C-alpha atoms as one frame of an Amber mdcrd trajectory, in Angstrom:
protein
  25.090  16.790  56.284  28.124  17.314  58.480  30.756  14.666  59.170  33.333
  15.029  61.942  36.068  12.521  62.702  37.749  13.327  66.015  40.757  11.496
  67.368  40.184  11.063  71.096  43.316   9.027  71.834  45.770   7.067  69.756
  43.407   4.085  69.842  39.960   5.634  70.045  38.141   7.690  67.418  34.711
   9.275  67.408  32.571   9.606  64.283  29.767  12.161  64.445  27.348  13.183
  61.713  24.271  15.350  61.679  21.276  15.441  59.350  19.248  18.568  58.836
  15.458  18.502  59.201  14.899  18.740  55.450  16.452  15.310  54.812  13.733
  12.772  53.998  15.521  10.019  52.041  18.995   8.507  52.518  20.693   5.782
  50.509  23.561   3.492  51.510  25.608   1.290  49.180  25.490  -1.915  51.210
  28.342  -3.953  49.828  27.850  -6.805  52.247  30.977  -5.827  54.141  31.603
  -4.547  57.633  32.045  -0.841  56.803  28.756  -0.342  54.977  26.867  -2.497
  57.499  28.158  -0.434  60.421  27.368   2.799  58.579  23.803   1.585  58.007
  23.445   0.817  61.736  24.884   4.206  62.752  22.485   6.031  60.451  19.488
   4.124  61.828  20.595   4.775  65.412  20.903   8.483  64.626  17.448   8.573
  63.016  15.850   6.765  65.955  17.678   8.760  68.629  16.654  12.063  67.056
  13.128  10.876  66.166  13.545  11.842  62.506  11.138  10.900  59.746  13.661
   9.622  57.195  13.369   6.765  54.698  16.418   4.542  54.334  17.311   2.781
  51.088  20.116   0.271  50.700  21.650  -0.726  47.390  24.062  -3.382  46.271
  25.669  -3.752  42.872  26.984  -6.947  41.312  30.687  -7.457  42.042  33.037
 -10.232  40.909  33.818 -10.976  44.578  30.105 -11.816  45.127  29.968  -9.586
  48.245  26.702  -8.139  46.955  24.984 -11.441  47.667  25.093 -10.566  51.385
  23.495  -7.130  50.904  19.879  -8.240  51.056  20.470 -10.572  53.962  22.293
  -7.901  55.981  19.650  -5.318  55.147  16.968  -7.652  56.495  18.960  -8.504
  59.661  19.656  -4.826  60.407  16.046  -3.835  59.695  14.757  -6.549  62.057
  17.289  -5.728  64.788  16.298  -2.052  64.889  12.652  -2.619  63.941  13.249
  -0.009  61.254  12.065  -0.358  57.649  14.777  -0.468  54.987  13.959  -0.366
  51.291  16.485  -2.703  49.654  17.392  -2.695  45.960  20.027  -5.234  45.119
  22.069  -6.827  42.395  22.169  -3.624  40.369  24.081  -4.052  37.136  27.645
  -2.830  37.463  29.858  -2.533  34.392  33.113  -2.180  36.357  34.887  -5.538
  36.321  37.294  -4.543  39.102  34.691  -4.656  41.865  34.303  -0.885  42.206
  31.040   0.864  41.486  30.997   2.212  37.974  30.194   5.872  37.453  27.337
   4.855  35.141  25.763   2.766  37.928  25.877   5.742  40.295  24.496   8.172
  37.696  21.623   5.811  36.834  20.810   5.317  40.507  20.681   9.078  41.138
  18.404   9.478  38.115  16.017   6.698  39.170  15.988   7.681  42.869  16.018
  11.459  42.486  14.207  11.765  45.832  17.295  10.643  47.762  19.238  13.608
  49.135  22.318  11.705  50.371  23.870   8.452  49.155  26.729   6.968  51.151
């Protein structure tokens, strides 16, 4: 996967990414916030525009700020808006009390979902 961030002007930026044809499964940590929601939409738009056969998984892990409670709802809204199936797995146990994803959570997720080539 290639990511390019180009500054077009002082106020405008362009974010471009490309997926190769071998990519079949992508995961996104959907925190319930704006950044991960927009990333999920951009990935779906890219998949649809390029007519790719890619499965999209979204994940949310328990956080003390309770942001993760919006993950499932946002996943459903985005899926409906784009008429694109999203496989949601939420409220994953997270041992980090500071709200960040713990390394153990990430390692366990990669072990369980070994089919996923890219997790954002």
